[in-house]
XYZ file of C-alpha atoms in Angstrom:
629
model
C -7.567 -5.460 -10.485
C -9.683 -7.899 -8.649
C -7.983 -9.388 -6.069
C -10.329 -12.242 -5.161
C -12.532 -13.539 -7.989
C -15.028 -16.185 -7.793
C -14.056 -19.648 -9.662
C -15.284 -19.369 -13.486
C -16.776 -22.389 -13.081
C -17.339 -24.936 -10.238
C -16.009 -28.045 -10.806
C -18.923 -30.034 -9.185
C -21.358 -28.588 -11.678
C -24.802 -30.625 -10.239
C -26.154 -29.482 -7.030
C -26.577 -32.458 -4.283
C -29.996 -34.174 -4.112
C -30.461 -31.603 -1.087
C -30.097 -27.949 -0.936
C -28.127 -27.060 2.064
C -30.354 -25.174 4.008
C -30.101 -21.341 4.026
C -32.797 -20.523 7.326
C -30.481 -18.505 10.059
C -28.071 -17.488 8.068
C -26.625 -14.112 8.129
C -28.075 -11.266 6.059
C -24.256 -10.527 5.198
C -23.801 -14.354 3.844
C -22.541 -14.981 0.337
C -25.240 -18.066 0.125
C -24.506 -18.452 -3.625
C -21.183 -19.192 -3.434
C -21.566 -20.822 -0.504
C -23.994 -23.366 -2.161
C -21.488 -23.546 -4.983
C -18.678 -24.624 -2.317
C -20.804 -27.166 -0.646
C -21.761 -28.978 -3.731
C -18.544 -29.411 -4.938
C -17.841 -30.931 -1.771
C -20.683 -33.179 -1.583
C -20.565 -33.983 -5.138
C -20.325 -38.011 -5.167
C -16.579 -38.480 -7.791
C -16.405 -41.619 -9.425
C -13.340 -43.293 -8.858
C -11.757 -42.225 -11.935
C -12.635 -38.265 -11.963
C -9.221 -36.521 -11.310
C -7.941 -39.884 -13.014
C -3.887 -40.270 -14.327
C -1.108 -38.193 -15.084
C 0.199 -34.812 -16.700
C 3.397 -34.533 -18.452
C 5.039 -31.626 -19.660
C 6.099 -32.429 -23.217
C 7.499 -28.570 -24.085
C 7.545 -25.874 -22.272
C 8.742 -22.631 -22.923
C 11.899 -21.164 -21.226
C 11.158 -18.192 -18.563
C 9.478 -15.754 -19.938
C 8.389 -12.334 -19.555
C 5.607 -11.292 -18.003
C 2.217 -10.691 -20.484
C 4.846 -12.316 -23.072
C 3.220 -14.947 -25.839
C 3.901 -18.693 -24.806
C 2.793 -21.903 -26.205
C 3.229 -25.145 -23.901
C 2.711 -28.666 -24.737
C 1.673 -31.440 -22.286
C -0.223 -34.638 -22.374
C -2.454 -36.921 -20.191
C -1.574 -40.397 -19.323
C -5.480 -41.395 -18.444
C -5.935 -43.377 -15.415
C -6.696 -47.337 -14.957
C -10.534 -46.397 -14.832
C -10.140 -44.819 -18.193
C -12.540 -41.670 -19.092
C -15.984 -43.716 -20.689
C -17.501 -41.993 -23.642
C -19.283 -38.762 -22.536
C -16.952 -38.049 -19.780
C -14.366 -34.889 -20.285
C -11.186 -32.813 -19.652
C -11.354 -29.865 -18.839
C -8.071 -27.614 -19.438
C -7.776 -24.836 -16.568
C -5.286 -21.820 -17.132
C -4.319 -20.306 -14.000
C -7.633 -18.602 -13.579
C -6.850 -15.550 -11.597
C -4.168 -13.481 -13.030
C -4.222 -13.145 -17.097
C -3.839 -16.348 -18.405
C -5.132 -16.031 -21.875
C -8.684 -18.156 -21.822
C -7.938 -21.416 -23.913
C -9.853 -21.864 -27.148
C -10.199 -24.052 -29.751
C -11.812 -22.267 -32.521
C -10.018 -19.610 -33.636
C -6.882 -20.327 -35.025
C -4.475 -17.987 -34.471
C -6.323 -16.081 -31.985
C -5.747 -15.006 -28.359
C -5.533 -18.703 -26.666
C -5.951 -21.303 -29.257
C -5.628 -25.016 -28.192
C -5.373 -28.243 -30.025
C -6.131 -31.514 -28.824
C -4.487 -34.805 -30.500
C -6.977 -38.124 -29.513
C -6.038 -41.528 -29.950
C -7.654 -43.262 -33.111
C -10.986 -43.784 -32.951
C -11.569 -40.862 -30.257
C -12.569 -37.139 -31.283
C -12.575 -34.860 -28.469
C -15.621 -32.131 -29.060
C -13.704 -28.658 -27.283
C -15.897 -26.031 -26.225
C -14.600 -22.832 -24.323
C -16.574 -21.248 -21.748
C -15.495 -18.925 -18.374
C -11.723 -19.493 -19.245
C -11.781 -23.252 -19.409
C -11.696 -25.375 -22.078
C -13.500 -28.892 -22.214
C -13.109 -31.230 -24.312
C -15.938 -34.328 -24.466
C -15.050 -37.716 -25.330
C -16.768 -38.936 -28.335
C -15.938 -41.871 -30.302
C -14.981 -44.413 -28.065
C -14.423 -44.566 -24.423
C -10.648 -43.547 -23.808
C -8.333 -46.263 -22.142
C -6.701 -46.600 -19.565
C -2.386 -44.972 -20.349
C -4.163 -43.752 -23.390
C -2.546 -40.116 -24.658
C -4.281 -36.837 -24.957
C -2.125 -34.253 -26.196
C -2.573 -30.233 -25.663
C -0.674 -27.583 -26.982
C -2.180 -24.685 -25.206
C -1.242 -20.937 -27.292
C -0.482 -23.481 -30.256
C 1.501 -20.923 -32.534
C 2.920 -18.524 -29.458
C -1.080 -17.485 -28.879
C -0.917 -17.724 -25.103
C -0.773 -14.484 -22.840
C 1.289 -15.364 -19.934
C 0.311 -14.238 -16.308
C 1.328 -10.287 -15.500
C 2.808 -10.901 -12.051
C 6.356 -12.618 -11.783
C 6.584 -16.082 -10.814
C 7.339 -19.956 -10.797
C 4.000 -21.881 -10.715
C 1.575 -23.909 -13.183
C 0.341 -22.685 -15.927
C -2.394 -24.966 -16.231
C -4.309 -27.572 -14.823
C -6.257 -30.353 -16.435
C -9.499 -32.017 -14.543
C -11.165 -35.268 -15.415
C -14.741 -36.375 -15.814
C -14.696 -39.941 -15.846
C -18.032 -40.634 -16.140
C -19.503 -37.820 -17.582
C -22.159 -37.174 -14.898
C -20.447 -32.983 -14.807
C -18.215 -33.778 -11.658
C -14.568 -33.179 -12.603
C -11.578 -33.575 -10.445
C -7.942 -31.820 -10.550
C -5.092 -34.346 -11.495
C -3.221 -33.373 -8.279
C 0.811 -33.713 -10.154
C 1.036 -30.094 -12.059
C 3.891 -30.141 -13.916
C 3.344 -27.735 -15.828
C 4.968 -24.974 -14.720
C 6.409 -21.596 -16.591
C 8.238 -19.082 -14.837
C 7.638 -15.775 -15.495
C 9.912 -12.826 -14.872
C 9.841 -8.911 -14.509
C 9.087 -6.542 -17.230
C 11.656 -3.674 -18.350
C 12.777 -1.925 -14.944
C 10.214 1.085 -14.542
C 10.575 2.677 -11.248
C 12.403 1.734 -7.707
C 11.475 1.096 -4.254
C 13.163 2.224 -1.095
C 12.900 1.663 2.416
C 14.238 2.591 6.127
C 13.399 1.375 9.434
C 10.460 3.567 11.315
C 12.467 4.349 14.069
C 16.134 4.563 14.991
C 18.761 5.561 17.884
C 21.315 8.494 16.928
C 24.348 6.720 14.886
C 22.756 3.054 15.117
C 23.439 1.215 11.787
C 20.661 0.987 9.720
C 19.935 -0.685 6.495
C 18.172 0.474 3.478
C 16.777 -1.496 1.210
C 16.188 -0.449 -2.140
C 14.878 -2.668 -5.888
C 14.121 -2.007 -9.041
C 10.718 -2.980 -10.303
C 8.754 -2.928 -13.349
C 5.424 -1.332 -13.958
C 3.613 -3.185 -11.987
C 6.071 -3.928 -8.752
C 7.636 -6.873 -9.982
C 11.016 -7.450 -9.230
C 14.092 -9.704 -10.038
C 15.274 -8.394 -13.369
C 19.134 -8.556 -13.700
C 20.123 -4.906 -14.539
C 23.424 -3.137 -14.381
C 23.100 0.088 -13.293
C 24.528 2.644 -10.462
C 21.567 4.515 -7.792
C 22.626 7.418 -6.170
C 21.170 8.080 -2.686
C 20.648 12.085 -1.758
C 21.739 12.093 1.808
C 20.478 14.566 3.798
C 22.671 16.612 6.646
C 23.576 14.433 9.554
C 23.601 10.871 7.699
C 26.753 8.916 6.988
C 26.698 6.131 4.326
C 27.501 5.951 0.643
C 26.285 8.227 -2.211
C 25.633 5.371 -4.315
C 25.369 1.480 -5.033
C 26.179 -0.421 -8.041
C 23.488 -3.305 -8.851
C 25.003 -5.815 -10.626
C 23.166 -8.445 -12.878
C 23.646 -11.611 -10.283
C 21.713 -9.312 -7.927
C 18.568 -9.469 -9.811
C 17.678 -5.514 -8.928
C 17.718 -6.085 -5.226
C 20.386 -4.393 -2.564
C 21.023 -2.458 0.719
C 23.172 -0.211 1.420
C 24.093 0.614 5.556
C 24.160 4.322 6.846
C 23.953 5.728 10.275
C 22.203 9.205 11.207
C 22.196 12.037 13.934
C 19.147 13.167 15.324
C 15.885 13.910 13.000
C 13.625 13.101 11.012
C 15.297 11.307 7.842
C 14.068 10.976 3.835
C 16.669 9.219 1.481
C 16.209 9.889 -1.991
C 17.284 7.632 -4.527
C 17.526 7.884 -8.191
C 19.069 5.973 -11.070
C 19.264 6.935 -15.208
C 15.472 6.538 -16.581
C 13.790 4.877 -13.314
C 12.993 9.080 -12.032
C 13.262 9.168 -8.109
C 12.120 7.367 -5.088
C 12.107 8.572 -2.069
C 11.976 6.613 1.306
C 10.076 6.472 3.918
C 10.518 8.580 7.011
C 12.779 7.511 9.802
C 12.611 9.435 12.778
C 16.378 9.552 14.887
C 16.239 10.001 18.392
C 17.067 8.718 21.724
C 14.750 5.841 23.401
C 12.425 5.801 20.004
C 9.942 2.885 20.650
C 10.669 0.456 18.162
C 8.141 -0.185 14.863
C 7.714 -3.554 13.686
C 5.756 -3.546 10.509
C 3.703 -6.825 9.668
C 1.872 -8.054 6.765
C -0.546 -10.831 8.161
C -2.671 -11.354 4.948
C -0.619 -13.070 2.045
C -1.589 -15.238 -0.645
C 0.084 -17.508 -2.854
C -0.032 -19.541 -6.113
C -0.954 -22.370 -3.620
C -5.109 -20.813 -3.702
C -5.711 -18.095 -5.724
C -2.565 -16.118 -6.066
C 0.734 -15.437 -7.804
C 3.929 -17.198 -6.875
C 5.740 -20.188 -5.669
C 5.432 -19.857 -1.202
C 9.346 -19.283 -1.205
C 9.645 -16.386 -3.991
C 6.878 -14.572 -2.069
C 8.440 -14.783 1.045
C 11.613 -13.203 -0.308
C 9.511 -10.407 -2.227
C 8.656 -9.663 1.561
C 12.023 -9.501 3.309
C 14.185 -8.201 0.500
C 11.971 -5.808 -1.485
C 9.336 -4.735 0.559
C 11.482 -5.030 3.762
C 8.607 -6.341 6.177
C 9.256 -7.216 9.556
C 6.571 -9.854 10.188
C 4.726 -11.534 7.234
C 2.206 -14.577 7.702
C 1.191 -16.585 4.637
C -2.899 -16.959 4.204
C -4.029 -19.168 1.483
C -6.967 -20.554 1.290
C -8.970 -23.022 3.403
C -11.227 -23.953 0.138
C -10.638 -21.883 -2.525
C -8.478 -22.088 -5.890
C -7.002 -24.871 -7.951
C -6.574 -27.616 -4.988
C -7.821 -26.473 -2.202
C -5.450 -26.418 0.836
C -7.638 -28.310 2.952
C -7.665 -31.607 1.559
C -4.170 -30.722 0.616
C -1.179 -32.138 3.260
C 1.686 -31.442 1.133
C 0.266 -28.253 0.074
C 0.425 -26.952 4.087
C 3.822 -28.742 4.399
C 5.095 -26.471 1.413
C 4.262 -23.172 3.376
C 5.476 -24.600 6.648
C 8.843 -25.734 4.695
C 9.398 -22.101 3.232
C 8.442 -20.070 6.436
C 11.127 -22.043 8.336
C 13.791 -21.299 5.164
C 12.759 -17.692 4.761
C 13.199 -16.715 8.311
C 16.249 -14.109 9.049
C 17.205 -12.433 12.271
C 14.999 -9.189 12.414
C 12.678 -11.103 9.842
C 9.749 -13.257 11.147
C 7.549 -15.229 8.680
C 4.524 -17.180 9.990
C 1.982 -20.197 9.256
C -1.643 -19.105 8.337
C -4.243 -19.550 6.313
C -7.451 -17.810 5.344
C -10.858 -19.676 7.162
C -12.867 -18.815 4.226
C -16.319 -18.693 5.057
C -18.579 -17.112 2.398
C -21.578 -16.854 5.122
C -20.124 -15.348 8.344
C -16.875 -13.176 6.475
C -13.456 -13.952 6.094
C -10.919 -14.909 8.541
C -7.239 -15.204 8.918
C -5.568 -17.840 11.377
C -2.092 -16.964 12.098
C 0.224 -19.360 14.195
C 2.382 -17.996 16.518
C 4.084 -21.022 17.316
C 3.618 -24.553 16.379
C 0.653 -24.971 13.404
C -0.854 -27.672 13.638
C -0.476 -30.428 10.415
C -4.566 -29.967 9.663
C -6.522 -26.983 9.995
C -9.914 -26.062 11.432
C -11.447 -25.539 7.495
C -14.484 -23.518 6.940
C -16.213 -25.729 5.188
C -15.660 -28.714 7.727
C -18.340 -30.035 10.203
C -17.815 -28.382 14.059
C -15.460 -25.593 12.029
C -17.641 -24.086 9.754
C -18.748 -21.339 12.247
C -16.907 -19.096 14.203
C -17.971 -19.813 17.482
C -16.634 -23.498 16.117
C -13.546 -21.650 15.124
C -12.819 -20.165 17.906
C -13.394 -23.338 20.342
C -10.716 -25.212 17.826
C -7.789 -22.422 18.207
C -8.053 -21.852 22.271
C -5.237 -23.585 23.460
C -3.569 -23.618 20.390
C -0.834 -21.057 19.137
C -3.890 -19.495 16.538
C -4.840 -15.869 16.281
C -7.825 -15.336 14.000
C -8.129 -11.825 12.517
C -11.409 -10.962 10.601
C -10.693 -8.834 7.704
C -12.753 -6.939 4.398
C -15.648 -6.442 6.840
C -17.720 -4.221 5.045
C -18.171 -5.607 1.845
C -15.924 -7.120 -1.110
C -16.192 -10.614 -1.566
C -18.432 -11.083 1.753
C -19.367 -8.734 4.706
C -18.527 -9.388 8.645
C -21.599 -11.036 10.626
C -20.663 -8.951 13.351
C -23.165 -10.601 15.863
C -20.186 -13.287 15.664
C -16.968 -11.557 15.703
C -14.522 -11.049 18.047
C -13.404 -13.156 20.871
C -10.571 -11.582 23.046
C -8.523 -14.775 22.954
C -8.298 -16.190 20.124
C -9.585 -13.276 17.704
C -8.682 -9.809 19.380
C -8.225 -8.217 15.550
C -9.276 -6.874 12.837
C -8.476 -6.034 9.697
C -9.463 -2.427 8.233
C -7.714 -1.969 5.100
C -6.804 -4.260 2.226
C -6.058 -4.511 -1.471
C -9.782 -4.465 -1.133
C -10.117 -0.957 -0.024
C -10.574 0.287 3.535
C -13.572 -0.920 5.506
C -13.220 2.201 8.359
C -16.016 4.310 7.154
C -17.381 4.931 3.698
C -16.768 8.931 4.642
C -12.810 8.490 4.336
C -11.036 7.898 0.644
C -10.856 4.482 -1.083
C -13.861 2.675 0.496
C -14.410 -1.406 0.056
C -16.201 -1.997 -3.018
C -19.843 -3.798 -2.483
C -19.832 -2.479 0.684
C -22.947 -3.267 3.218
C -23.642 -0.364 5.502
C -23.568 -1.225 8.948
C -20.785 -3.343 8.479
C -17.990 -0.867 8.658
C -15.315 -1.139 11.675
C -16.032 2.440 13.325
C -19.583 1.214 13.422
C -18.353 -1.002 16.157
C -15.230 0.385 17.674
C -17.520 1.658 20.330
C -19.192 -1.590 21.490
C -18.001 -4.952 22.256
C -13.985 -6.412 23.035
C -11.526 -4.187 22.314
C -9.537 -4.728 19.251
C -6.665 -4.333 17.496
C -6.685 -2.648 14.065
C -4.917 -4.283 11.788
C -4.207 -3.226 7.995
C -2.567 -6.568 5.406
C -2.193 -6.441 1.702
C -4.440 -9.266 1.018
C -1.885 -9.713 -1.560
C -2.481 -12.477 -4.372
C 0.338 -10.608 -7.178
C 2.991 -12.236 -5.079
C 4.177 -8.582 -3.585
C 2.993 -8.467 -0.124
C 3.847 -4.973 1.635
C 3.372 -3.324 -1.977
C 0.304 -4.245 -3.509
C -0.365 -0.761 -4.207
C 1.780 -0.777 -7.088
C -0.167 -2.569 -9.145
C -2.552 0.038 -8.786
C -5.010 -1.647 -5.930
C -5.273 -1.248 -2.132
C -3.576 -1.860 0.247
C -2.588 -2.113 4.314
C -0.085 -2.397 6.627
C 0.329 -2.996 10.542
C 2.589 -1.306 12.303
C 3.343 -3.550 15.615
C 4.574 -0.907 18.329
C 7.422 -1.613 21.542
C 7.729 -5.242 19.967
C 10.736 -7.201 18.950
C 10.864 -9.233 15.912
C 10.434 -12.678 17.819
C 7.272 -14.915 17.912
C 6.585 -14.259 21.897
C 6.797 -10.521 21.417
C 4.361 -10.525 17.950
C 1.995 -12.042 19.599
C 2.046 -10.239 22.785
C 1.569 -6.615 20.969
C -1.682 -7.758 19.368
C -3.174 -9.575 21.905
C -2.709 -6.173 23.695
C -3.582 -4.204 20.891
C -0.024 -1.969 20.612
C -0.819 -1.458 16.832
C -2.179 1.184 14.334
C -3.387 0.497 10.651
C -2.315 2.423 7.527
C -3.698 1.659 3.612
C -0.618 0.888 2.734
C 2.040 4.149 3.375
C 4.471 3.781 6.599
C 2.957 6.410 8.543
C 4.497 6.900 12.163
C 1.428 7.299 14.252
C 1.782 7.648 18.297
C -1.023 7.999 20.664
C -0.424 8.446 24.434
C -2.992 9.287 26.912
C -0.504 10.015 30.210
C 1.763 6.566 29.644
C -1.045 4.259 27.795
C -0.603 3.757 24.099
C -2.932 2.476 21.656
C -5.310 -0.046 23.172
C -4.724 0.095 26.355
C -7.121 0.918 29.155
C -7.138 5.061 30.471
C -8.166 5.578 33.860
C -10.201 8.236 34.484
C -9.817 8.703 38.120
C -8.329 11.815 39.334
C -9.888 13.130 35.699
C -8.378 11.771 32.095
C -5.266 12.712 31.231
C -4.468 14.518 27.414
C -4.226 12.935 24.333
C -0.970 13.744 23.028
C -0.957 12.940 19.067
C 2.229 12.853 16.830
C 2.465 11.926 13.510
C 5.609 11.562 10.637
C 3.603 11.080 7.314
C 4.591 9.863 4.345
C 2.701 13.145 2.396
C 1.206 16.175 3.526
C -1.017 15.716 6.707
C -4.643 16.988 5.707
C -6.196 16.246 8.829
C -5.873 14.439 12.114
C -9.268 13.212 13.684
C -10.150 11.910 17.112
C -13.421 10.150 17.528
C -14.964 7.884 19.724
C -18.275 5.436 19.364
C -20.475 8.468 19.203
C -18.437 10.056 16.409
C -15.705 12.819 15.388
C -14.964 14.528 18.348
C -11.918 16.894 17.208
C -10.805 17.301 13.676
C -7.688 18.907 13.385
C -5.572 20.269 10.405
C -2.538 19.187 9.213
C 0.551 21.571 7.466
C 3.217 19.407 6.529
C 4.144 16.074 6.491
C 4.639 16.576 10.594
C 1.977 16.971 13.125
C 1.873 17.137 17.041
C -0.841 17.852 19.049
C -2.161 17.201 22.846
C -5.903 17.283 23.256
C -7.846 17.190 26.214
C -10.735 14.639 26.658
C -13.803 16.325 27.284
C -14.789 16.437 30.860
C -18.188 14.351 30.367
C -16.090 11.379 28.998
C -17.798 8.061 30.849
C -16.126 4.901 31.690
C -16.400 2.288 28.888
C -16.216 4.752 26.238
C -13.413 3.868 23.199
C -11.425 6.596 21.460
C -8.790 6.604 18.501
C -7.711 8.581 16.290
C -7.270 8.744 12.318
C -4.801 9.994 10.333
C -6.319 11.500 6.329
C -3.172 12.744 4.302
C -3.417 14.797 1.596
C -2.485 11.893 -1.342
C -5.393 9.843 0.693
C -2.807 7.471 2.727
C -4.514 6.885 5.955
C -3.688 5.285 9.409
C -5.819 4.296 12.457
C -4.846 3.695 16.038
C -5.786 0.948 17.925
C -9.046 2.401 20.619
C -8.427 3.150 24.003
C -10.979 2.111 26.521
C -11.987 4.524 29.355
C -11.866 2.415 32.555
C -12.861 4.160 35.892
């Protein structure tokens, strides 16, 4: 799938009088889109573009996913009325399989009428999944009704991802100079639910002490990871030796395929298998038992919504996270300037994600405030609050915050984190020669529903990537960092956007406690590793330093001990440093434990991690250690 298109179509279709200039840019920079964002925002509106209101007028009842809906609305135009010339324009939900609306083909994929008052004929043309529809006729006045029945005869494909949002959006032209506007009220909203149950989903904590109570959470989910279908069915667990609990748990329908059973272990390492009548087996994954385990937090920091250019109402996502994917830490990321209404011009839209972080937050479950500083010329960055977020945020496209040293000098002293993520490529490369600022930006993000930006030599590379631009490039030089890996979810199921059949990433946050002050302390000191996705157990210790922190070398550098609990088959364990692979060492099993010795010409300054390759191409990274004298 593609996780982050471009709009079809701007909505500010004239470029301003002046082209922004492109001297000094980046050789990384997305400058078309970036053009394409800065004329719609310099576009002069007239007063009545985005003009009146929407009302729903039928709409279907929820819905499955992919399933054929019609919907009926109508616009109330404005008081400056929509002159002859000017437009609507009819937006599905652009991102996520919206059937493209149409208006000549009856009966085909998509087909939309338009009812005009008297005297008005509206000429409908469809083009990159929008339909608009010119005034001719007359000038339309002002509580004048255009009526819309989008899928007219059940010709609609609904979205393929679960969830409670609008369907569609209608934009106004007033004056017909090609500068449209969003009515902001978007009423028209369909829910859509799971397909037929296909598979399940289970999970254990990482880590736990000998005959602590643990909980395992399991769903059932259709093809494509959605969940929330009522089913009534029984799933046996397979407990292995040594673990208490019951053999089974009976999913009623008023539990919508979600539950968790408790069970307590002796010492090990601990798979659950779970199975139920035609969903095959899951199996978890692994938990390792023993006494003073360091605790694994795992986190989810990139997460979008329906709110920019995603799937799903801010609160349904938020319990995909906790109950279904069973995250630790998750931080919603929409969009600066990107999607349907963008975010930053957008209070209420912010107040909706601050409203459902504070309702969605659990004991043992931390959601956060962020949002994604979109800039298409120096890469992609996440802001994550931990603590207070501020009510308006430094936007990429706003004067002072459209760089990142601007960035940066608007989140010191705040409770910000930025993280720079899909580096090497996809929808715009890293300008490295600006990243990183130990502060306020100590991360980055390697792997993604994008693909992993590590090194174009390991399985499931970024797409478009720019060579140079990948993170072990760069490990070696500059602030340290923590790697990070985040879903960059936008089909609503953070923590599992593999199953849709796309990348993926996850970080695991290590020695932290599921509180604010503790998150943030373990990245700002870098206690992390990075997998694409699978809940790999990864530790790194050189003497008593984990990942990221600094190894002295006085009195000569201590071992690298290396022990890994895969989720699959271990192929190969790697350690490298700026000047490459140093050691490559095969795996045999899903276990592996190793202590290497640093070679005795190591110098001060020098970084070293290690990488984790499994056989079914799951991978994890560990967060560098820095050779200090």
């Amino acid at each position: 799938m593609d996780p982050d298109p471009a709009p079809t179509e701007p909505l500010a279709a004239p470029s301003p009088p002046e082209a922004p200039p492109t001297s000094g840019l980046p050789e990384t920079a997305n400058v078309i889109t970036w053009k394409e964002m800065v004329a719609d925002r310099d576009a002069v509106r007239h007063a009545g573009d985005g003009g009146g209101r929407v009302v729903a007028v039928s709409l279907p009842p929820p819905v499955e996913v992919g399933s054929a809906v019609e919907l009926v609305g109508e616009l109330i135009v404005g008081p400056m009325g929509i002159r002859e010339g000017g437009a609507i324009q009819l937006v599905p939900t652009p991102f996520w399989g919206w059937s493209p609306p149409q208006a000549d083909r009856e009966g085909a994929d998509g087909y939309t009428t338009l009812e005009a008052p008297v005297g008005v004929t509206l000429d409908a043309q469809g083009s990159g999944g929008m339909l608009t529809a010119t005034v001719r006729g007359r000038a339309l006045r002002p509580d004048e009704r255009v009526r819309f029945t989008y899928g007219a005869g059940q010709t609609a494909r609904a979205d393929r991802f679960a969830e409670r949002a609008p369907a569609l959006w209608v934009a106004v032209d007033a004056d017909g100079d090609g500068v449209r506007s969003v009515v902001r009220d978007a009423p028209l909203v369909v829910t859509t639910v799971a397909g037929p149950p296909a598979g399940l989903v289970a999970t254990l904590p990482s880590v736990a002490a000998p005959g602590e109570e643990v909980t395992l959470r399991l769903a059932v989910l259709d093809a494509v990871g959605n969940a929330g279908r009522p089913v009534d069915l029984t799933v046996h667990l397979a407990l292995p030796p040594g673990v208490s609990g019951p053999d089974e748990l009976h999913l009623r329908p008023e539990d919508a395929g979600i539950g968790a059973v408790s069970l307590r272990s002796e010492l090990g390492v601990i798979r659950v298998g779970v199975t139920a009548d035609g969903l095959g087996e899951a199996v978890t994954n692994p938990m390792i038992v023993r006494d003073g385990a360091e605790r694994v937090l795992w986190a989810d920091l990139h997460v979008h919504t329906a709110l920019s250019d995603g799937t799903g109402d801010p609160d349904d996502v938020l319990a995909y996270a906790r109950d279904v994917a069973a995250l630790d830490v998750v931080a919603l990321t929409d969009h600066d300037h990107w999607g349907m209404v963008f975010l930053d011009d957008d209070p209420a839209g912010r107040q909706r994600i601050a409203s459902a972080v504070v309702a969605a937050a659990r004991p043992g479950f931390v959601p956060l405030v962020g949002y994604e500083w979109t800039s298409w010329l120096y890469g992609h960055r996440n802001v994550v609050y931990l603590g207070p977020a501020p009510e308006v945020w430094p936007s990429s496209l706003a004067p002072g915050t459209e760089t990142p040293q601007g960035l940066h000098e608007a989140l010191r002293g705040t409770s910000g984190m930025a993280i720079v993520h899909h580096p090497a490529g996809g929808p715009v490369a890293l300008d490295w020669s600006t990243a990183l600022a130990p502060e306020v930006e100590p991360c980055v993000e390697l792997s993604s529903v994008h693909g992993q930006s590590a090194s174009p030599e390991l399985p499931g590379p970024i797409y478009d990537s720019v060579p140079g631009t990948f993170v072990e490039d760069h490990l070696g030089e500059g602030p340290a960092v923590a790697l990070l890996g985040s879903s960059d979810s936008h089909d609503g199921h953070p923590g599992l956007t593999r199953l849709a059949g796309g990348g993926a990433g996850l970080t695991a946050l290590e020695s932290a406690e599921p509180t604010v002050p503790s998150i943030r302390d373990a990245l700002l000191h870098r206690r992390t590793w990075a997998t694409n996705g699978p809940r790999i157990v990864l530790r790194v210790r050189a003497g008593d330093v984990g990942p990221g922190g600094d190894v002295h070398l006085a009195g000569g550098p201590p071992d690298l001990e290396i022990r890994v609990v895969g989720t699959a088959p271990v192929d190969r364990v790697e350690v490298r440093s700026g000047a490459g692979s140093w050691a490559a060492l095969p795996g045999s099993g899903s276990v592996f434990h190793a202590v290497v010795p640093f070679p005795e010409e190591v110098q001060p300054g020098e970084r070293w991690w290690v990488r984790v390759v499994q056989q079914d191409g799951g991978l994890a990274w560990s967060s560098p250690m820095t050779l200090v004298p």
